[in-house]
Each structure stands twice: as structure tokens, then as C-alpha cells.
Short mmCIF file of C-alpha atoms and ligand atoms in Angstrom, two decimals:
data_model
loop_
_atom_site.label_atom_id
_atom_site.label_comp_id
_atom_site.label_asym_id
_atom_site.label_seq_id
_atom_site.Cartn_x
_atom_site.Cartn_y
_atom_site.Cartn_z
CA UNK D 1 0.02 59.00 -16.38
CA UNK D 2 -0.57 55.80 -14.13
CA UNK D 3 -0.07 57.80 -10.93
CA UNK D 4 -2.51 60.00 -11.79
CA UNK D 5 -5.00 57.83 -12.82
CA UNK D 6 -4.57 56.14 -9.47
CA UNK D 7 -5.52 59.64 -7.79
CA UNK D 8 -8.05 59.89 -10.12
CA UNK D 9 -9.55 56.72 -9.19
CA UNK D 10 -8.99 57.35 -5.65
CA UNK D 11 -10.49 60.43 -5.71
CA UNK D 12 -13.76 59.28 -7.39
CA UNK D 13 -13.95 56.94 -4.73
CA UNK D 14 -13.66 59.40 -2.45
CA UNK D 15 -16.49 61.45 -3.84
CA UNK D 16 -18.21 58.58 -4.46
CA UNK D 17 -18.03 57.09 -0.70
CA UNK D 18 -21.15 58.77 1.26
CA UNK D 19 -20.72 61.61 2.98
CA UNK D 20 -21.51 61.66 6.22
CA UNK D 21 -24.46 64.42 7.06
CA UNK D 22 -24.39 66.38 10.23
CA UNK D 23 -26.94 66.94 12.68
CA UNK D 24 -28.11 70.46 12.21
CA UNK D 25 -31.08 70.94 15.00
CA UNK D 26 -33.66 73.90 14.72
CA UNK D 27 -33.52 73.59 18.75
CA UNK D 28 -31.26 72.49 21.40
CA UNK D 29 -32.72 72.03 24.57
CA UNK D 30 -29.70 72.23 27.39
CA UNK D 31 -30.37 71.22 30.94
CA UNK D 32 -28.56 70.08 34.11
CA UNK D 33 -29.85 66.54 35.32
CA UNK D 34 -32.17 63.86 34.80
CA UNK D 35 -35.73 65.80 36.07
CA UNK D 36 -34.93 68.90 34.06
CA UNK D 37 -34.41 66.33 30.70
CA UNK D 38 -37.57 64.66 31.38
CA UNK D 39 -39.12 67.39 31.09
CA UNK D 40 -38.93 67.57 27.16
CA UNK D 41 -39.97 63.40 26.52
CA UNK D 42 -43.35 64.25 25.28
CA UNK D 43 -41.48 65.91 21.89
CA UNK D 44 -39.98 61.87 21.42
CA UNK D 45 -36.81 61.87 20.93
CA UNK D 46 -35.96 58.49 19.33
CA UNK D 47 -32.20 59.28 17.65
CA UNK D 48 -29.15 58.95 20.00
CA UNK D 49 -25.80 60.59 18.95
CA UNK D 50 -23.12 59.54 21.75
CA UNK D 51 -20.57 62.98 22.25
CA UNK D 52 -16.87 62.37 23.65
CA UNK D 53 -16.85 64.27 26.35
CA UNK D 54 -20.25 64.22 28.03
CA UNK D 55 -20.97 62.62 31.69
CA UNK D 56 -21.46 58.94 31.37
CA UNK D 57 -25.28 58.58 32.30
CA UNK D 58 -25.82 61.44 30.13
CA UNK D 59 -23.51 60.46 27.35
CA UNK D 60 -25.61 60.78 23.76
CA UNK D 61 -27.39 63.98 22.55
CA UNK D 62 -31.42 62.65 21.88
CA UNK D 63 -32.94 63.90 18.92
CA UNK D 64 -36.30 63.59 17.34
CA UNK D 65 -36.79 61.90 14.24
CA UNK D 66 -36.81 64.76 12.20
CA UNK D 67 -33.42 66.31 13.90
CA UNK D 68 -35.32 69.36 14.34
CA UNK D 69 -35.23 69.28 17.85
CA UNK D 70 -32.64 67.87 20.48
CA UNK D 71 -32.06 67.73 23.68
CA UNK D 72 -28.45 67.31 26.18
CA UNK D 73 -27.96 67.10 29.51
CA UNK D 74 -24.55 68.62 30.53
CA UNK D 75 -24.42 66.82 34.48
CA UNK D 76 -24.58 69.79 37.37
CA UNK D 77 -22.79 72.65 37.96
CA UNK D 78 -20.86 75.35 35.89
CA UNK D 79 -17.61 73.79 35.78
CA UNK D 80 -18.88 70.79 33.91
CA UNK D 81 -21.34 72.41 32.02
CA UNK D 82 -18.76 74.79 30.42
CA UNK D 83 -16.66 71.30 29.24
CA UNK D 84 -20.22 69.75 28.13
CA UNK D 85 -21.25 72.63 25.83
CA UNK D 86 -17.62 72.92 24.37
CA UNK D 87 -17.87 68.92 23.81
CA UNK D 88 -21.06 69.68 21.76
CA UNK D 89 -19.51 72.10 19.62
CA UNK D 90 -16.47 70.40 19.46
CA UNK D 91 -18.01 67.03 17.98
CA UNK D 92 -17.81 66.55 14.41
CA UNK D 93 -21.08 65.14 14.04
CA UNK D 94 -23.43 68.68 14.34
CA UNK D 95 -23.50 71.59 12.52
CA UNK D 96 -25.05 74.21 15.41
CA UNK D 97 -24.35 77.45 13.47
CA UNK D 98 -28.44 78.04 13.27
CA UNK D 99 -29.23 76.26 16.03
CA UNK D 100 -31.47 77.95 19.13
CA UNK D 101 -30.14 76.99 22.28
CA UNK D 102 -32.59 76.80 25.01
CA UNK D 103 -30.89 76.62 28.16
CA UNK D 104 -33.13 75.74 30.98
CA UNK D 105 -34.03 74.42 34.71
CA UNK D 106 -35.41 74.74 38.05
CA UNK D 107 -34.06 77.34 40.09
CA UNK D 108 -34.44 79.35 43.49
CA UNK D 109 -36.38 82.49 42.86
CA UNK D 110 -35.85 86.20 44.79
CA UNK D 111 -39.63 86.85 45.99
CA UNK D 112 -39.78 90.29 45.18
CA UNK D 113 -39.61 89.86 41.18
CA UNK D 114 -41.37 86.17 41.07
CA UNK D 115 -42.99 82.91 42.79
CA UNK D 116 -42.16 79.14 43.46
CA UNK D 117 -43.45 77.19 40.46
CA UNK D 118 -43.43 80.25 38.40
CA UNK D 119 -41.17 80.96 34.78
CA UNK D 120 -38.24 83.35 34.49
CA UNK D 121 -36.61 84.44 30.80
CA UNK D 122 -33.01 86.18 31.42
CA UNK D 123 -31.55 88.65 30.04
CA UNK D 124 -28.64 89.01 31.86
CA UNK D 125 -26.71 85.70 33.29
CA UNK D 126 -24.09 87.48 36.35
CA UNK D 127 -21.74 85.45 38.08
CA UNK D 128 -21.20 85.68 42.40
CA UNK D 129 -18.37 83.66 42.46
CA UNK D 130 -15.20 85.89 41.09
CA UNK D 131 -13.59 87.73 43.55
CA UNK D 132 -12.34 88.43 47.04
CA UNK D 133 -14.12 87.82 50.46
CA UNK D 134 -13.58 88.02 54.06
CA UNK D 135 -16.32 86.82 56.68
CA UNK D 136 -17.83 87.25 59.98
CA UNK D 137 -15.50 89.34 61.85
CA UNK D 138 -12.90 89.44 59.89
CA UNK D 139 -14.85 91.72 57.66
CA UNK D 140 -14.27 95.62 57.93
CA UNK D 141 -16.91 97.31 59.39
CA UNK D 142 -16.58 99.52 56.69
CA UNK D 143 -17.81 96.89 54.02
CA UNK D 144 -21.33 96.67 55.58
CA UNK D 145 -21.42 93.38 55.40
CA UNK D 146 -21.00 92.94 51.87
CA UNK D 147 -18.76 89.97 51.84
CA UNK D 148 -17.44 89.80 48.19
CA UNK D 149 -16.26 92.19 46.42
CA UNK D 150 -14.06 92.84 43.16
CA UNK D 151 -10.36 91.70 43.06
CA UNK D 152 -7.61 94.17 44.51
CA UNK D 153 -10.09 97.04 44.59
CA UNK D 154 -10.41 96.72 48.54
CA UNK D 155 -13.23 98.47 48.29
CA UNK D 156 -16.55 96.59 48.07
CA UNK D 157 -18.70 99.28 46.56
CA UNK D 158 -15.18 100.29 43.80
CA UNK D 159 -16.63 98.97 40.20
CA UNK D 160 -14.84 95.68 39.72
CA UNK D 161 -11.67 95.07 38.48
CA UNK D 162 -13.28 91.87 35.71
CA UNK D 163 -12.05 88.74 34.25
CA UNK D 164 -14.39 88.02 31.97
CA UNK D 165 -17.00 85.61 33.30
CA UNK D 166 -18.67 88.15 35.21
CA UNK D 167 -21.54 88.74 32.97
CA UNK D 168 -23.16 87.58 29.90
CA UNK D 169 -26.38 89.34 28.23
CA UNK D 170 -28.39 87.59 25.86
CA UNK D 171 -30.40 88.77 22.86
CA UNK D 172 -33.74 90.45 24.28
CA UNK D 173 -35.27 90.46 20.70
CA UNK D 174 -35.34 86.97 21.19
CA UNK D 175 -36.45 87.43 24.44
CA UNK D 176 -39.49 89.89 23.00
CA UNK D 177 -40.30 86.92 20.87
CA UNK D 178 -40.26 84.39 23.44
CA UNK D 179 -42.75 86.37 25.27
CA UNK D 180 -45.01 87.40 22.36
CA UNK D 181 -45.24 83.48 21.49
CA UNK D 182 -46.38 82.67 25.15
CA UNK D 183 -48.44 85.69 25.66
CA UNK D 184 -51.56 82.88 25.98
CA UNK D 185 -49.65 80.77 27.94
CA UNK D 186 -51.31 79.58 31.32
CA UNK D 187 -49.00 77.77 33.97
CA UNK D 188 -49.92 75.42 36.57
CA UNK D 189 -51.11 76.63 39.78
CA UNK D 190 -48.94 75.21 43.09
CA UNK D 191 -50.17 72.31 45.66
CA UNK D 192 -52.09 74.13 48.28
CA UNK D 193 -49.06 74.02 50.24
CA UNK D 194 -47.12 75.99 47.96
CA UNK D 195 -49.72 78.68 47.93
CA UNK D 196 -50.09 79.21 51.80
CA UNK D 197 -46.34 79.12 52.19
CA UNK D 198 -46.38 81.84 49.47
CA UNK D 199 -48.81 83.91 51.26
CA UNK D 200 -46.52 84.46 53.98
CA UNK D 201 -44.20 86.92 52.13
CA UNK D 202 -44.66 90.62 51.77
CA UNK D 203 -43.82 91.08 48.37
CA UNK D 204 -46.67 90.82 45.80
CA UNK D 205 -44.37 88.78 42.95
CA UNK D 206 -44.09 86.20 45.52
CA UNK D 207 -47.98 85.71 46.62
CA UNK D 208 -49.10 85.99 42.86
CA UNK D 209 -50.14 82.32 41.06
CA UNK D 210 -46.85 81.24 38.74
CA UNK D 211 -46.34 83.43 35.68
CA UNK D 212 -43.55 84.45 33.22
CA UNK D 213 -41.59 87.18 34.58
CA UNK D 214 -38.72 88.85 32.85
CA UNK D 215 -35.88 89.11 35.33
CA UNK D 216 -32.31 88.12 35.79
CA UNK D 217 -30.34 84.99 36.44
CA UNK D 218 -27.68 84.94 39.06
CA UNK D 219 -25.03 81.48 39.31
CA UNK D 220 -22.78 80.21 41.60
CA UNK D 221 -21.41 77.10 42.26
CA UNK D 222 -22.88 77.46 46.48
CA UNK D 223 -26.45 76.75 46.79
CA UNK D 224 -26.89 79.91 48.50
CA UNK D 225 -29.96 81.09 50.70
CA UNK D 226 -31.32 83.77 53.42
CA UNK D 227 -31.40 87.34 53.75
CA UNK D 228 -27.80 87.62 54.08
CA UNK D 229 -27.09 86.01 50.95
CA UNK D 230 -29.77 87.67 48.81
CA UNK D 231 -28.58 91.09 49.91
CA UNK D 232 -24.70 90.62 48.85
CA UNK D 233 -26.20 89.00 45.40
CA UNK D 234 -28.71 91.49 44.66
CA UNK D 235 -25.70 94.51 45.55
CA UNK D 236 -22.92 92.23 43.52
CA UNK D 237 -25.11 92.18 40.35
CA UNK D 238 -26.22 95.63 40.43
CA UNK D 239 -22.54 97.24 40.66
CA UNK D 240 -21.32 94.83 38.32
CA UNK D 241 -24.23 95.64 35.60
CA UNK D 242 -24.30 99.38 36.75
CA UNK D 243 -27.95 98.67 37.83
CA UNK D 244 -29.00 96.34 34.66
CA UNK D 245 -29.32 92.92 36.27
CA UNK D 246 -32.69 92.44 38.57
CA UNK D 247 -31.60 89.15 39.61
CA UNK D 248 -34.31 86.76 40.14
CA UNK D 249 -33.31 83.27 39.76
CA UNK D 250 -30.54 81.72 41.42
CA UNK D 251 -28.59 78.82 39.57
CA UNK D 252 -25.50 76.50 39.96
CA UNK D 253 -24.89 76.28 36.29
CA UNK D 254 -25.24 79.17 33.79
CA UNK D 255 -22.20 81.25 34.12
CA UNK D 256 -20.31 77.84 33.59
CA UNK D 257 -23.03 77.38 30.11
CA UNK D 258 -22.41 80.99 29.24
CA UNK D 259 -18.48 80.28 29.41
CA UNK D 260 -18.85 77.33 27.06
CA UNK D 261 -21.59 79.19 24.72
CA UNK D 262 -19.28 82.37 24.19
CA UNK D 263 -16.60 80.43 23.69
CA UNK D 264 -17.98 78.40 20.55
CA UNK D 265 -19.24 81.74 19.57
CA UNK D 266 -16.04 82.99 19.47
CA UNK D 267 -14.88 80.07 17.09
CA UNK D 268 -17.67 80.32 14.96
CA UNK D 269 -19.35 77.02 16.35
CA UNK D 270 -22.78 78.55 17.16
CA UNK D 271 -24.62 81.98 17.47
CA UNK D 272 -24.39 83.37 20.94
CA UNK D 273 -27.53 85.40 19.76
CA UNK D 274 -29.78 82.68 19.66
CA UNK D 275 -29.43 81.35 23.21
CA UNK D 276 -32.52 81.89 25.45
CA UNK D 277 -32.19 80.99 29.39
CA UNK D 278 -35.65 79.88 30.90
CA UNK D 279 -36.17 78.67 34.54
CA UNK D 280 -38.87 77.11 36.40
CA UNK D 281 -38.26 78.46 40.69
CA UNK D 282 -38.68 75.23 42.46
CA UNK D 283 -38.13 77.46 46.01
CA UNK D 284 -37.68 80.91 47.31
CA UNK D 285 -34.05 81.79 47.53
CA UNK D 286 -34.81 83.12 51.14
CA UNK D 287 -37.30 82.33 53.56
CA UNK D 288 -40.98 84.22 54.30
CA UNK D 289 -40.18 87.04 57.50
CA UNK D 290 -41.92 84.19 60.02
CA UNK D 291 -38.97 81.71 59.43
CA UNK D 292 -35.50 81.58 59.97
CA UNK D 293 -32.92 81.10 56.90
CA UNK D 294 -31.98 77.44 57.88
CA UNK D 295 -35.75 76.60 58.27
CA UNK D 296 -36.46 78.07 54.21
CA UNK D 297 -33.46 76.15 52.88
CA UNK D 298 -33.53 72.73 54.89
CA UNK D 299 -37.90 72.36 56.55
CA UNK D 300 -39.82 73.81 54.35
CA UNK D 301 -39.86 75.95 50.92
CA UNK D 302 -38.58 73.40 48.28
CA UNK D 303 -41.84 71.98 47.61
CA UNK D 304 -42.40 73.96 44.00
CA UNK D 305 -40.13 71.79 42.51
CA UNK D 306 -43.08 69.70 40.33
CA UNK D 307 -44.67 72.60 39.48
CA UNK D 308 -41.25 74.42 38.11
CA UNK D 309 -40.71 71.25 36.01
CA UNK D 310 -44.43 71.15 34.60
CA UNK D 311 -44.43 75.03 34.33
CA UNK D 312 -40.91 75.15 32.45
CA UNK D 313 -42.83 72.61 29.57
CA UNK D 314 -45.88 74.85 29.55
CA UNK D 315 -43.61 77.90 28.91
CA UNK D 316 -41.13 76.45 26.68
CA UNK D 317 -42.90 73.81 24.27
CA UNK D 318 -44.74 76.76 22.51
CA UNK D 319 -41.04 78.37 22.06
CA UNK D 320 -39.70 75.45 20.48
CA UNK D 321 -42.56 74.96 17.99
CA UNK D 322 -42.80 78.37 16.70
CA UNK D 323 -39.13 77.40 16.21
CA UNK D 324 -39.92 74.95 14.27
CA UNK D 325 -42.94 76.34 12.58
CA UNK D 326 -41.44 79.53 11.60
CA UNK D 327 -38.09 78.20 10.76
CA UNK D 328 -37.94 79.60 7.12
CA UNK D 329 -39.89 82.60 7.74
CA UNK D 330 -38.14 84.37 10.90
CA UNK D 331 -35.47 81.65 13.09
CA UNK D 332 -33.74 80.76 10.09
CA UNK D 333 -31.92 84.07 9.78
CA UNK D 334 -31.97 84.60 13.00
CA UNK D 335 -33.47 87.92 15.40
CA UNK D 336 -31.17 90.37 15.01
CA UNK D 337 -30.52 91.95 18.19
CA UNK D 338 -31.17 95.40 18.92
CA UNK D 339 -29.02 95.26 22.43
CA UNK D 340 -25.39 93.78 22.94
CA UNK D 341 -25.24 90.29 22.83
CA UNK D 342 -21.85 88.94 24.57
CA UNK D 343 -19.63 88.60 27.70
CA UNK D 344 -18.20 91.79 29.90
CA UNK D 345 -15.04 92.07 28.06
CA UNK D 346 -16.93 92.41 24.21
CA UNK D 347 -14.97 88.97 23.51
CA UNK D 348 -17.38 88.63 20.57
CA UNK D 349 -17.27 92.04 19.61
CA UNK D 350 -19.16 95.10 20.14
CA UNK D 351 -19.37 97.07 23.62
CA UNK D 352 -21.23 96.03 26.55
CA UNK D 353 -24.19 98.27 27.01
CA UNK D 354 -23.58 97.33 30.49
CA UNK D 355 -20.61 98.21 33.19
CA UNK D 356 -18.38 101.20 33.04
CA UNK D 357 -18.40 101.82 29.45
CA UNK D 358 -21.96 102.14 29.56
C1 LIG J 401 -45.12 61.46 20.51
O1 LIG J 401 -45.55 60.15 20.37
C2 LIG J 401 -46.86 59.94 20.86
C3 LIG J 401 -47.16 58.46 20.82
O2 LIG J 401 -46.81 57.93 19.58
C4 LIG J 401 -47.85 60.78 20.03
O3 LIG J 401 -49.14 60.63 20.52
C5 LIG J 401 -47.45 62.25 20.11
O4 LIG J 401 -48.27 63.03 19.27
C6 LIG J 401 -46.00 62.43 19.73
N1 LIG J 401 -45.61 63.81 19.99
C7 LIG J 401 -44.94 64.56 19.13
C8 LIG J 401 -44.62 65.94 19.56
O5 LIG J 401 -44.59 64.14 18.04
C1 LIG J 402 -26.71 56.10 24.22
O1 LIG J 402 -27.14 55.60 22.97
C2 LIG J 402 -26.75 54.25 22.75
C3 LIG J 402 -27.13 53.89 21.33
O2 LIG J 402 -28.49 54.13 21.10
C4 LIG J 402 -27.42 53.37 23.80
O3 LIG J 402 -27.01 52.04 23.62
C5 LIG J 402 -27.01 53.85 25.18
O4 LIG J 402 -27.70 53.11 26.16
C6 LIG J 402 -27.34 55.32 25.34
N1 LIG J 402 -26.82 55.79 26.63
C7 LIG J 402 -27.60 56.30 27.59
C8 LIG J 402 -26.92 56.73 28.84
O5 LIG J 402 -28.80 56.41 27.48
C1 LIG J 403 -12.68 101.29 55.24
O1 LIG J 403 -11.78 101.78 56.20
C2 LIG J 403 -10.42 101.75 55.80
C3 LIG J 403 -9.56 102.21 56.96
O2 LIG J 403 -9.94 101.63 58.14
C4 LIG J 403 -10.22 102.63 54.61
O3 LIG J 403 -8.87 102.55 54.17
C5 LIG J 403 -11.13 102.21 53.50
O4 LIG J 403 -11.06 103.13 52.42
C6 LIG J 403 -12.56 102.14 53.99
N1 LIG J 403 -13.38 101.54 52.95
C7 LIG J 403 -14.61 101.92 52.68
C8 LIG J 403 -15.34 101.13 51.63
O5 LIG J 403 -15.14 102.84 53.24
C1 LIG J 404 -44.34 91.20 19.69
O1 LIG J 404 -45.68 91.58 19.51
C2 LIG J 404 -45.85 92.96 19.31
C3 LIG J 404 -47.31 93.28 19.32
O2 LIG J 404 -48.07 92.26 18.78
C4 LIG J 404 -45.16 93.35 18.01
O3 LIG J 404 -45.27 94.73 17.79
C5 LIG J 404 -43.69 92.98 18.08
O4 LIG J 404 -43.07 93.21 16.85
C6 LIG J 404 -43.52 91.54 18.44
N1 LIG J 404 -42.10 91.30 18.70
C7 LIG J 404 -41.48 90.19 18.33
C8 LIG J 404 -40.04 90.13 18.65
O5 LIG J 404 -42.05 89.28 17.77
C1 LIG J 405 -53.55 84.94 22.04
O1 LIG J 405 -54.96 85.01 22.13
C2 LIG J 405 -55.51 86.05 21.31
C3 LIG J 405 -57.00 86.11 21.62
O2 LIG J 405 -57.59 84.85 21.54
C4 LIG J 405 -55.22 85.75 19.85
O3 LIG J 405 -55.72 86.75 19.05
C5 LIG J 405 -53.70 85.66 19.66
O4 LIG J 405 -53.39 85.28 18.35
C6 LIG J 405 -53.08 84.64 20.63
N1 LIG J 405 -51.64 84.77 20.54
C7 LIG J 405 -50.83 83.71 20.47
C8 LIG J 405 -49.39 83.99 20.38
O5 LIG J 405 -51.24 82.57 20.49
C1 LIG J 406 -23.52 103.73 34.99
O1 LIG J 406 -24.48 104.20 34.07
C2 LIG J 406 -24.75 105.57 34.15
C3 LIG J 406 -25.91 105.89 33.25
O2 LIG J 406 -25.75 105.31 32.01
C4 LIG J 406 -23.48 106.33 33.83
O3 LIG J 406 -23.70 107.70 33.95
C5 LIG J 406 -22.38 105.90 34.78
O4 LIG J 406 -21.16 106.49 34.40
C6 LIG J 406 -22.19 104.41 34.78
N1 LIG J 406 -21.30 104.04 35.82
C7 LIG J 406 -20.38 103.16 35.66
C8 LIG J 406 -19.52 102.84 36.83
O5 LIG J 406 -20.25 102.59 34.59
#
């Protein structure tokens, strides 16, 4: 009798003691470093939740008053940005089983799908990291130059022997959405500079005033660039896609994101189908025919970085509203996807429409 009035009491404490509410945001707006977090300021974010595991400078999660929209900053590159996004969904203090990831930052841009200071939505996020590689003249003249290729196949053009972080695809029903909400959308022109420099390639993507192409993302953790490089990429992605992936934006990061997304997916953390990656090209991930490779990467070319930033705001605030807007009516539930949604392997379940059981 006594000891159970003691639980009794102890439990009514218990219930009575308040209950600590998590943070469930409408949006989360995931980027690499300061610039691409600045970015979002004008939605004022005035809340500050601190997450074990995050980079020091970028340590809290930044929310707006509501909690309807937040924003993190992961620190560059994919092999911290996979341990940043599983510290988010690891923390006890958010509930991100609704929430709409938008994953996003400047990037270099292939100039026959799209333009410096322009806005890419992805589909597919493919990885050119995994694999084997020889160089120079070590490489068989039999590989045409195509200097990674699939592990123990010895064969660059075999279909790759995968691992699992080769490829992600995202939900293009969201994607459809995305683009339907910014049909209206108008992005910033370039500095003059920006424009001449454009005019110097052949392709018509790249000479075209910024605009929001559909195309893919590829990531690595090598900043990449030149003909050489863009060739091997564009080959990589297409065998390992089966012709899918038109890879326009080049990143250091979103393999490593996808890896930490699907992952929290898998444990019921989040919804991998409601994770949208959006870029803003900051430079051309090889240089105009006039210039030489080292002369696009190190003299000139980089200079779309302010209008990626401002363009990646233009394109994305609209997003995040209608989020917001049209929570109870169409986000809340989600956009069911009419494609696979998942990594190569089908580690969430389902079969990649992609690869060789396509
Ligand atoms: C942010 O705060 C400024 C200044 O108070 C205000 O003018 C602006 O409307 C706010 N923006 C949003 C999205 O709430
Ligand atoms: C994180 O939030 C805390 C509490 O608001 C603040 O004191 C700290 O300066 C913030 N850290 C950073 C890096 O902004
Ligand atoms: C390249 O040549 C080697 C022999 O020199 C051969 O075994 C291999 O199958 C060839 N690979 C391709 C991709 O043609
Ligand atoms: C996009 O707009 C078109 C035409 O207005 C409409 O048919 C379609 O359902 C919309 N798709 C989404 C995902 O909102
Ligand atoms: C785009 O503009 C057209 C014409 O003004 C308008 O009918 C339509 O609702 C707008 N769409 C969006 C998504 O704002
Ligand atoms: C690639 O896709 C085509 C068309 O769907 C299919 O016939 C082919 O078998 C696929 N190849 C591989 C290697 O998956």
C-alpha cells in the first residue's frame, strides 16, 4: 500500500512535470558554409537550438519564431555533412518526420545544360568518387582515357560493381511542384562580366541569362574542372544511371548529405521523399574553348558566385512559403512520389528505376 502510493505520487509528478516539446519544422534549410546560410536571414531566424555533434562555428540549428522554418549549416564537404545530418536526426530535441529538407548551395555548372548565376533542381545526386583509377600513362590505352571506373570490373565501360553511395534519386513530384511554384520566378541577371565571359561558350544553356533548369547533381570530395574532368563525370554518371543522370552541377557535399538523409530514412527519423536539392552555379565546371583548364578554374570564371547566392533566394523563398502556406492542404501528407525515391541498393525499399534492374 505505501509503496505504491509512493509510485503513485511519483508518477503524478512525473506527468505533472512539463514535457518537453520538440521542434517539428515545416522546412529545413541545409547548406555547407557561412555564404550559403546567409542566404536565408531575411526569413529571421531568432530561436537557437545547439546540436551535439555539429562544427563549432556552426553549432545551433536557427529557427524562426514560429519553428516553421529552420535552417543548419553542416561545415564543407561530404564526409562531415553525412555526420551533421545524422547529428540532426539523432538529437532528441526535433521531431523531422514531416519535415522538407531543402538541401542547397553554390555549385560549378556543366555549360551545356545551364549558366553561372543560374538555378539547378536535382533529381538524381551520383557520386565520382567510388572506385578504381589509374592515370596518365599508366592508364590502358584501351580505357580511352576514362580514368575511374567500377571496382574489380577492369573494364571501364563494365556496369559497376556498387556499394551503395553511388546514387541517390529524389522525389520528382516534389520536384514538379517546386517548379510549378516558381514558374513566375525571375532571377538576377550576372555583372556584365559574367555575361561576356558566358558568351564565349558554344553551348546555348551556357550564353542564356540565369534560369531554373532541371538537371543532375554530381559530388565529389575534388574540386574538379576542365574538359578532361567533365568528360570522365558526364561518362561515370551515365553508365552508372544507365543514361538517367544529365549531370549539371558539380558539388563537394551531397553524396555525403544523401548518405546521412537515407540513413535517418532508414530509421524512421525523416522522409527521404521530401528532400529537394537546389543549387545556385557560381562558375562553369570547365572553361569557354578560348581558355585553357587552369585559366577557368584559377583567372577567371568564378565570378557568378553573388549572383548564385541571390539567385538560390529568388528560387527557393517561394518553395519554402508555399511550404508553409499549404502545409495542411498538400506538404502535410506529403507528395507521393510517382518515381523511386532511394539509394542504388533499394536500402529503403522498392527498386531503383535506375541501373541494371532498370
Ligand atoms: C523579418 O523582420 C523584418 C524586420 O523586423 C521584417 O520587415 C520582415 O517582414 C521579416 N520577415 C519575415 C519573413 O518575417
Ligand atoms: C548558439 O546559440 C547560443 C544560445 O543562443 C549562443 O550563445 C551561441 O553564440 C550560438 N552559437 C553560434 C556559433 O552562433
Ligand atoms: C583492354 O585490353 C586488355 C588487354 O590488353 C584486355 O584484357 C581488356 O579486355 C581490354 N579492355 C577494354 C575495355 O577493351
Ligand atoms: C503543376 O502544374 C500543372 C499545370 O498547372 C498541373 O497539371 C500539375 O498537377 C502541377 N503539379 C504539381 C506537382 O503541382
Ligand atoms: C504565374 O503568373 C500567371 C499569370 O500572371 C498566374 O496566373 C499564375 O497564377 C502565376 N503562378 C504562380 C505559381 O504564381
Ligand atoms: C538500361 O536500360 C535499358 C532500357 O530501359 C535496358 O534495356 C538495359 O538493359 C539497361 N541496361 C543496364 C545495364 O541496366
Amino acid at each position: 500500500m505505501r509503496v505504491s502510493l509512493i509510485i503513485a505520487s511519483l508518477l503524478g509528478i512525473a506527468l505533472a512535470a512539463p514535457v518537453s516539446k520538440k521542434i517539428s519544422p515545416k522546412v529545413m534549410l541545409v547548406t555547407g558554409f557561412t555564404p550559403e546560410a546567409d542566404v536565408w536571414t531575411p526569413f529571421n531566424f531568432t530561436e537557437q537550438y545547439p546540436v551535439v555533434g555539429f562544427m563549432p562555428e556552426y553549432e545551433n540549428v536557427t529557427c524562426t519564431a514560429s519553428g516553421d522554418i529552420c535552417s543548419m549549416t553542416m561545415g564543407q564537404a561530404e564526409l562531415g555533412d553525412s555526420l551533421a545530418i545524422a547529428a540532426l536526426w539523432l538529437s532528441p530535441d526535433f521531431d523531422l518526420s514531416k519535415t522538407y529538407f531543402i538541401v542547397n548551395g553554390i555549385v560549378g555548372i556543366n555549360p551545356k545544360l545551364a549558366t553561372e548565376g543560374g538555378v539547378s533542381v536535382s533529381r538524381y545526386v551520383v557520386e565520382f568518387e567510388m572506385g578504381q583509377s589509374l592515370l596518365g600513362s599508366d592508364l590502358p590505352a584501351n580505357f580511352s582515357g576514362l580514368t575511374l571506373f567500377s571496382e574489380f570490373t577492369g573494364d571501364p565501360y563494365k556496369y559497376p560493381d556498387v556499394s551503395g553511395t553511388e546514387v541517390y534519386e529524389l522525389n520528382n513530384d516534389l520536384i514538379d511542384r517546386f517548379v510549378n511554384v516558381t514558374k513566375n520566378v525571375t532571377l538576377a541577371e550576372a555583372p556584365k562580366s559574367v555575361q561576356d565571359y558566358r558568351k564565349r561558350y558554344i553551348y546555348k544553356a551556357a550564353r542564356h541569362a540565369p534560369e531554373i533548369v532541371r538537371c543532375d547533381t554530381v559530388s565529389a570530395m575534388t574540386y574538379w574542372a576542365g574538359e578532361e574532368w567533365a568528360r570522365n563525370v558526364e561518362f561515370f554518371s551515365q553508365l552508372l544511371t544507365n543514361g538517367s543522370a544529365q549531370y549539371c552541377a558539380t558539388t563537394q557535399d551531397d553524396t555525403g548529405t544523401m548518405v546521412g538523409l537515407v540513413r535517418g530514412a532508414l530509421y524512421n527519423k525523416l522522409d527521404f521523399s521530401r528532400v529537394l536539392v537546389l543549387h545556385g552555379a557560381s562558375d562553369f565546371d570547365r572553361p569557354p574553348p578560348d581558355a585553357t583548364a587552369y585559366q577557368g578554374l584559377f583567372v577567371e570564371g568564378q565570378s557568378g558566385f553573388d549572383t548564385a547566392l541571390v539567385n538560390i533566394y529568388r528560387a527557393g523563398a517561394p518553395f519554402v512559403e508555399d511550404i508553409v502556406a499549404n502545409w495542411e492542404k498538400v506538404y502535410k501528407k506529403g507528395i507521393a512520389p510517382s518515381n523511386y525515391v532511394g539509394d542504388i541498393l533499394g536500402l529503403l525499399g522498392g527498386k531503383p528505376d535506375f541501373g541494371p534492374k532498370s
